[in-house]
Each structure stands twice: as C-alpha cells, then as structure tokens.
Amino acid sequence: MIAFIGRRALLAIPTLIFISFISFVIIQLPPGDYVTSYAAQLRQQGDYISIAQEAIMRQNLGLNDPILVQYWRWISNIVFRGDFGHSLEWNAPVGSLIWDRLALTLAISSLSLVFTWIIAIPVGVYSATRQYSILDHLFTVFGFLGKGVPDFLLALILMWIGFMYLNIDVGGLFSPQYQNAPWSWDKVVNLLSHLWIPLVVLATGGAAGLIRVMRANMLDELGKPYVETAYAQGLSERQVVWNYPVRVALNPFISTVGWSLPALFSGDVITAVVLNLPTTGPLLLQALKMQDMYLAGSFILILSVFTVIGTLVSDILLAWFDPRIRYA
C-alpha cells in the first residue's frame, strides 16, 4: 500500500509542472495580451490610450519578455516565496483576491456536495431494490429532468419563485444592508436565507446523475452469487444490501473525489454569475477574459493541485476498499 501511494505521489510532481506551464502558455495564446484587452475595455467606455502608452505599459508589466522568462518569474515566486504575483486588472496581490472569496466558495460547494451524496445514495439504493415501482419511475423522471435542465435555468426559476412568492431578496448571498456589515447572528441568518437557492441548484444536477449511476451499479451487484449466498444464510434485506452490494456500488462516488476537490475551489461559474455569488468562479472568468495571466494562471494551478490531490485521494480510497486495485 505504501509503495502504491509513493508511486502515485511521485507521478503528481511532473504532472503539476507540466500543467502549470501549459496553462500559462494557453492563457496567452489568444491574439493580444492584457494591455490589448485593457485598451479595448477603455474604448468601450469612451476613453483611449495611445500606442506609445500601450508600449510603456507592456514594458512596465514585463509582457515583452519571452514566455519562458515570464513563466519562470511567476512559478519561481510561487515555489520559493509563496507569492502568486500581482493581478494586472485588479492591481492587487493574487493571493488576497483568491483567499478573500475562497471561504464562501468552499462553504457553498462543500454543502452542495454533502446534499448531493445524502440524496443520491439512499435514492439510488431504493430505486435498485424497488425496481419499476412508482417511486422508482418518479426518481427516474427526476434524474432525467435534473440532468436535462441547465443549472443556470434552474437558478433563474428559483430566483423568480423567491422574488414573486417568498418575498426575499434574490441574487447574491446577502441583503444589501449586510453586504459589508461585520459578522453577526443576523448576518448568518441572512446568509442562510439566501443560501438555499445555490445549494438546490448545485445539488440537483449532481444528485440526478449520481442517482442513475448508483441505481445501475446496484442492479449489477444485486444479481451476483454472493448476494444470493448472503440471503441464503438468513441475513435480512437491510444487512445484505448495505453491507455488500452498496459498498461495491459506492466505487463511483469514491472515484469522483478527484473531481469534487477542484469543484469545491472553483464552484459552478455560470451559476455563480447568474446568482451574483461572491465566489471564485466569476473572478476566474473575468481573469480569462482580460488575459490577466497571473490571476488566471494561479487559479488554474490551484485547480490542478486540487485535481491531482483529489485523484491521489481517490486512488488511495479505492485501493483501500478494493485491494485488487493496489496491484494495477
């Protein structure tokens, strides 16, 4: 087991180096650079800067340096100093911009993930053990609707319901009077009154898909000989189902930890934009649009680290649950 973990951990190092370089280069592949995007934004607002001023900005920001030089300057500061650089658009340290929004992002994403699993696992097990029952058909309809309806559309519908029938402020996580107020019990209550919309939106799509996966895996396991043997030994249905086939059917949930960790950091970008959530997703989108390479590159690097760590955790958990995987 230790050798298995060691091999996976060693593979993660060159993977992160490769991803960081590729992501930094890809951000700069579109025509122009940050100064080009900044000048275009000024023109839309009726303001202009001269070509000479653009050249001076590029020189001051180091955008005229070769990509390898820019990459080394950025990655060496991260590795040796923990400095993610300076955002070109926000004119602020990248670290402060990311960490300011990270707490709310992790809170929303973690709660939605927990709700997803709480819904998907028991519903999937019930659908498999009560195949073709009325509730099974009902959950099947829910699964198809949940996967078919885009998250942003569901967000708009829930915002309309909240505004029209529940008489609550929609959009954002706080009412205007609590936006910049210090934390208090009233602010927490106000947060909870707004939090249900993003939780329902984010949990619906994930739960809908995992219900179908759990149901399909359970149906595959319920017909196998070891289940029939367990029933023949006089065990109850609850003991048989939850002690044997459910453990095997949970492998897809364990394997998705590798996707869940970066999702906790980034959140759902489109849903966050629609709901005006102060999370990291809209900040990443704006950084990519403006070719703010240090901010966007740092986001992608952190997402890559989360992905690699999540994949490593998934591999370890799967190897622990299924010893055959250790020798793969």
Coordinates of C-alpha atoms in Angstrom, one line a residue:
M1 CA 0.0 0.0 0.0
I2 CA 2.8 2.4 0.9
A3 CA 4.6 1.6 -2.4
F4 CA 1.3 2.3 -4.3
I5 CA 0.9 5.7 -2.6
G6 CA 4.5 6.6 -3.3
R7 CA 4.2 5.8 -7.0
R8 CA 1.1 8.0 -7.3
A9 CA 2.7 10.8 -5.3
L10 CA 5.9 10.9 -7.5
L11 CA 3.8 11.0 -10.6
A12 CA 2.0 14.0 -9.3
I13 CA 5.1 16.3 -9.3
P14 CA 5.9 16.2 -13.1
T15 CA 2.2 16.4 -13.8
L16 CA 1.8 19.6 -11.9
I17 CA 4.9 21.2 -13.5
F18 CA 3.6 20.3 -17.0
I19 CA 0.0 21.5 -16.3
S20 CA 1.3 24.9 -14.8
F21 CA 3.4 25.5 -17.9
I22 CA 0.7 24.5 -20.4
S23 CA -1.9 26.6 -18.7
F24 CA 0.3 29.7 -18.5
V25 CA 1.0 29.4 -22.2
I26 CA -2.6 28.7 -23.3
I27 CA -3.8 31.9 -21.4
Q28 CA -1.5 33.9 -23.7
L29 CA -2.4 32.1 -27.0
P30 CA -5.3 34.4 -28.0
P31 CA -4.3 37.4 -30.0
G32 CA -3.1 40.3 -28.0
D33 CA -2.4 40.5 -24.3
Y34 CA -3.7 42.1 -21.1
V35 CA -2.9 45.6 -22.4
T36 CA -4.9 44.9 -25.6
S37 CA -7.9 43.8 -23.6
Y38 CA -7.5 46.8 -21.3
A39 CA -7.3 49.2 -24.2
A40 CA -10.4 47.6 -25.8
Q41 CA -12.3 48.0 -22.5
L42 CA -11.4 51.7 -22.3
R43 CA -12.6 52.3 -25.8
Q44 CA -16.0 50.8 -24.9
Q45 CA -16.2 53.3 -22.1
G46 CA -15.3 56.2 -24.4
D47 CA -11.7 56.6 -23.3
Y48 CA -8.5 55.9 -25.2
I49 CA -4.8 55.4 -24.7
S50 CA -2.1 55.9 -27.4
I51 CA 0.0 53.2 -28.9
A52 CA 3.0 54.7 -27.1
Q53 CA 1.2 54.3 -23.8
E54 CA 0.4 50.7 -24.6
A55 CA 4.0 50.0 -25.3
I56 CA 5.1 51.6 -22.0
M57 CA 2.5 49.5 -20.1
R58 CA 3.8 46.3 -21.7
Q59 CA 7.4 47.2 -20.8
N60 CA 6.5 48.0 -17.2
L61 CA 4.4 44.8 -16.8
G62 CA 7.1 42.6 -18.4
L63 CA 4.8 41.5 -21.2
N64 CA 7.6 42.0 -23.8
D65 CA 9.7 39.2 -22.2
P66 CA 9.7 35.7 -23.7
I67 CA 7.0 33.4 -22.4
L68 CA 9.6 31.2 -20.7
V69 CA 11.0 34.2 -18.8
Q70 CA 7.6 35.2 -17.7
Y71 CA 6.7 31.7 -16.7
W72 CA 9.9 31.2 -14.7
R73 CA 9.4 34.5 -12.9
W74 CA 5.9 33.5 -12.0
I75 CA 6.4 29.9 -10.9
S76 CA 9.7 30.6 -9.1
N77 CA 8.0 33.2 -6.9
I78 CA 5.2 30.7 -6.1
V79 CA 7.5 27.9 -5.2
F80 CA 10.2 29.8 -3.3
R81 CA 8.2 32.7 -1.8
G82 CA 4.6 31.6 -1.9
D83 CA 3.9 34.8 -4.0
F84 CA 1.3 34.2 -6.7
G85 CA 2.1 37.5 -8.4
H86 CA 0.1 40.7 -8.9
S87 CA -3.2 40.9 -10.7
L88 CA -2.9 43.2 -13.8
E89 CA -6.6 44.1 -13.8
W90 CA -7.3 44.4 -10.1
N91 CA -3.9 45.9 -9.3
A92 CA -3.8 43.8 -6.1
P93 CA -1.9 40.7 -4.9
V94 CA -3.4 37.5 -6.5
G95 CA -3.3 35.7 -3.2
S96 CA -5.6 38.2 -1.4
L97 CA -8.1 38.2 -4.3
I98 CA -8.3 34.4 -4.2
W99 CA -8.4 33.8 -0.5
D100 CA -11.0 36.6 0.1
R101 CA -13.5 34.6 -1.9
L102 CA -12.3 31.1 -1.1
A103 CA -14.2 30.6 2.3
L104 CA -17.7 31.2 0.8
T105 CA -16.8 29.1 -2.3
L106 CA -15.7 26.2 -0.1
A107 CA -18.8 26.5 2.1
I108 CA -21.2 26.5 -0.8
S109 CA -19.5 23.8 -2.7
S110 CA -19.0 21.5 0.3
L111 CA -22.6 21.8 1.4
S112 CA -23.9 21.1 -2.1
L113 CA -21.6 18.0 -2.3
V114 CA -22.9 16.7 1.0
F115 CA -26.5 17.3 0.0
T116 CA -25.8 15.6 -3.4
W117 CA -24.5 12.4 -1.6
I118 CA -27.2 12.4 1.0
I119 CA -29.8 12.5 -1.8
A120 CA -28.2 10.2 -4.4
I121 CA -27.0 7.3 -2.3
P122 CA -30.3 6.3 -0.5
V123 CA -32.5 7.2 -3.5
G124 CA -30.2 5.1 -5.8
V125 CA -30.3 2.2 -3.4
Y126 CA -34.1 2.4 -3.1
S127 CA -34.6 2.6 -6.9
A128 CA -32.5 -0.5 -7.4
T129 CA -34.1 -2.6 -4.7
R130 CA -37.6 -1.5 -5.7
Q131 CA -37.1 -1.6 -9.4
Y132 CA -40.1 -0.4 -11.6
S133 CA -42.0 0.7 -8.5
I134 CA -43.9 4.0 -8.6
L135 CA -41.2 5.8 -6.7
D136 CA -38.5 4.3 -9.0
H137 CA -40.3 5.8 -12.0
L138 CA -40.6 9.1 -10.2
F139 CA -36.9 9.2 -9.3
T140 CA -36.1 8.3 -12.9
V141 CA -38.1 11.3 -14.2
F142 CA -36.3 13.4 -11.6
G143 CA -32.9 12.1 -12.8
F144 CA -33.6 12.9 -16.4
L145 CA -35.0 16.4 -15.6
G146 CA -32.1 17.1 -13.3
K147 CA -29.6 16.3 -16.0
G148 CA -31.5 17.9 -18.8
V149 CA -32.3 21.3 -17.2
P150 CA -29.3 23.6 -17.2
D151 CA -28.2 24.8 -13.8
F152 CA -28.4 28.5 -14.8
L153 CA -32.0 28.0 -15.9
L154 CA -33.0 26.3 -12.7
A155 CA -31.3 29.2 -10.8
L156 CA -33.4 31.8 -12.8
I157 CA -36.6 29.8 -12.0
L158 CA -35.8 29.6 -8.3
M159 CA -34.9 33.3 -8.2
W160 CA -38.3 34.1 -9.7
I161 CA -40.1 31.9 -7.2
G162 CA -38.2 33.5 -4.3
F163 CA -39.0 37.0 -5.5
M164 CA -42.6 36.5 -6.5
Y165 CA -43.9 34.2 -3.8
L166 CA -41.4 34.2 -0.9
N167 CA -40.7 37.9 -0.8
I168 CA -37.0 37.6 -0.4
D169 CA -34.0 39.3 -2.0
V170 CA -32.6 37.2 -4.8
G171 CA -29.1 37.2 -6.2
G172 CA -26.0 37.3 -4.0
L173 CA -25.6 35.8 -0.6
F174 CA -26.6 38.8 1.5
S175 CA -29.2 41.5 1.5
P176 CA -27.8 45.0 0.7
Q177 CA -27.7 46.1 4.3
Y178 CA -25.5 43.1 5.2
Q179 CA -23.1 43.2 2.3
N180 CA -20.3 45.0 4.1
A181 CA -21.5 44.6 7.7
P182 CA -19.4 42.7 10.3
W183 CA -20.3 39.1 11.0
S184 CA -23.2 38.7 13.5
W185 CA -26.0 36.3 14.2
D186 CA -28.4 38.4 12.0
K187 CA -25.9 38.3 9.1
V188 CA -25.6 34.5 9.4
V189 CA -29.4 34.1 9.3
N190 CA -29.5 36.4 6.3
L191 CA -26.8 34.2 4.6
L192 CA -28.9 31.1 5.3
S193 CA -32.0 32.7 3.8
H194 CA -30.1 33.2 0.5
L195 CA -28.0 30.1 0.6
W196 CA -30.8 27.6 -0.3
I197 CA -31.0 28.7 -4.0
P198 CA -27.4 27.9 -4.9
L199 CA -27.5 24.7 -2.8
V200 CA -30.6 23.4 -4.6
V201 CA -29.2 24.4 -8.0
L202 CA -25.8 22.8 -7.5
A203 CA -27.1 19.7 -5.7
T204 CA -29.9 18.9 -8.2
G205 CA -27.7 18.3 -11.2
G206 CA -25.1 16.3 -9.3
A207 CA -27.7 14.2 -7.5
A208 CA -29.6 13.5 -10.6
G209 CA -26.6 11.9 -12.3
L210 CA -25.3 10.0 -9.3
I211 CA -28.8 8.5 -8.7
R212 CA -28.7 6.9 -12.1
V213 CA -25.1 5.7 -11.5
M214 CA -25.9 4.3 -8.1
R215 CA -29.1 2.5 -9.4
A216 CA -27.3 1.0 -12.3
N217 CA -24.3 -0.3 -10.2
M218 CA -26.7 -1.7 -7.6
L219 CA -28.7 -3.6 -10.2
D220 CA -25.5 -5.1 -11.5
E221 CA -24.5 -6.3 -8.0
L222 CA -27.8 -7.5 -6.7
G223 CA -27.9 -10.3 -9.2
K224 CA -24.5 -11.7 -8.3
P225 CA -24.0 -15.0 -6.5
Y226 CA -22.5 -13.5 -3.3
V227 CA -25.8 -11.6 -2.7
E228 CA -27.8 -14.8 -3.1
T229 CA -25.5 -16.6 -0.7
A230 CA -25.9 -13.8 1.9
Y231 CA -29.7 -14.1 1.6
A232 CA -29.4 -17.9 1.9
Q233 CA -27.5 -17.5 5.2
G234 CA -30.6 -15.8 6.7
L235 CA -29.5 -12.2 6.7
S236 CA -32.1 -9.5 6.4
E237 CA -32.5 -7.4 3.3
R238 CA -31.1 -4.4 5.1
Q239 CA -28.0 -6.3 6.2
V240 CA -27.4 -7.8 2.8
V241 CA -27.9 -4.6 0.8
W242 CA -26.0 -2.2 2.9
N243 CA -23.1 -4.5 3.9
Y244 CA -22.3 -5.9 0.5
P245 CA -23.6 -4.5 -2.8
V246 CA -23.7 -0.9 -1.6
R247 CA -20.0 -1.0 -0.7
V248 CA -19.1 -2.1 -4.2
A249 CA -21.6 0.3 -5.8
L250 CA -20.0 3.2 -4.0
N251 CA -16.8 3.0 -6.0
P252 CA -18.0 5.7 -8.5
F253 CA -18.7 8.0 -5.6
I254 CA -15.2 7.4 -4.3
S255 CA -13.6 7.9 -7.7
T256 CA -15.4 11.3 -8.1
V257 CA -13.4 12.7 -5.2
G258 CA -10.8 13.7 -7.7
W259 CA -13.4 15.9 -9.5
S260 CA -15.0 17.1 -6.3
L261 CA -12.0 18.8 -4.8
P262 CA -11.3 21.2 -7.7
A263 CA -15.1 21.8 -7.9
L264 CA -15.0 22.9 -4.3
F265 CA -12.5 25.6 -5.2
S266 CA -13.9 26.8 -8.5
G267 CA -17.6 26.4 -7.9
D268 CA -20.1 26.5 -10.8
V269 CA -19.0 29.5 -12.8
I270 CA -22.2 30.1 -14.8
T271 CA -24.5 29.6 -11.8
A272 CA -22.3 31.9 -9.7
V273 CA -22.6 34.6 -12.4
V274 CA -26.4 34.2 -12.7
L275 CA -26.8 34.3 -8.9
N276 CA -24.2 37.1 -8.5
L277 CA -22.3 35.0 -5.9
P278 CA -19.1 36.4 -4.5
T279 CA -17.2 33.2 -5.2
T280 CA -14.0 32.4 -7.1
G281 CA -15.7 31.3 -10.3
P282 CA -16.7 34.7 -11.7
L283 CA -13.2 36.0 -10.8
L284 CA -11.6 33.3 -12.8
L285 CA -13.9 34.0 -15.8
Q286 CA -13.1 37.7 -15.7
A287 CA -9.3 36.9 -15.4
L288 CA -9.5 34.7 -18.5
K289 CA -11.5 37.3 -20.5
M290 CA -8.9 40.1 -19.7
Q291 CA -5.9 37.7 -20.2
D292 CA -4.8 38.5 -16.6
M293 CA -2.2 35.8 -16.8
Y294 CA -1.0 35.8 -13.2
L295 CA -4.5 35.7 -11.7
A296 CA -5.9 33.2 -14.3
G297 CA -2.7 31.1 -14.2
S298 CA -2.8 30.9 -10.4
F299 CA -6.4 29.8 -10.4
I300 CA -5.6 27.1 -12.9
L301 CA -2.5 26.0 -11.0
I302 CA -4.5 25.7 -7.7
L303 CA -7.3 23.8 -9.6
S304 CA -4.6 21.5 -10.9
V305 CA -3.2 20.9 -7.5
F306 CA -6.7 20.1 -6.1
T307 CA -7.3 17.8 -9.0
V308 CA -4.1 15.9 -8.5
I309 CA -4.6 15.7 -4.8
G310 CA -8.2 14.6 -5.3
T311 CA -7.1 11.9 -7.8
L312 CA -4.5 10.7 -5.3
V313 CA -7.1 10.5 -2.5
S314 CA -9.5 8.7 -4.9
D315 CA -6.7 6.1 -5.7
I316 CA -5.9 5.6 -2.1
L317 CA -9.6 5.2 -1.0
L318 CA -10.3 2.8 -4.0
A319 CA -7.2 0.7 -3.1
W320 CA -8.3 0.6 0.5
F321 CA -11.9 -0.5 -0.5
D322 CA -10.7 -2.9 -3.2
P323 CA -7.2 -4.5 -2.7
R324 CA -7.1 -5.6 -6.3
I325 CA -6.5 -2.0 -7.4
R326 CA -3.3 -1.8 -5.5
Y327 CA -1.6 -4.2 -8.0
A328 CA -3.0 -2.5 -11.1

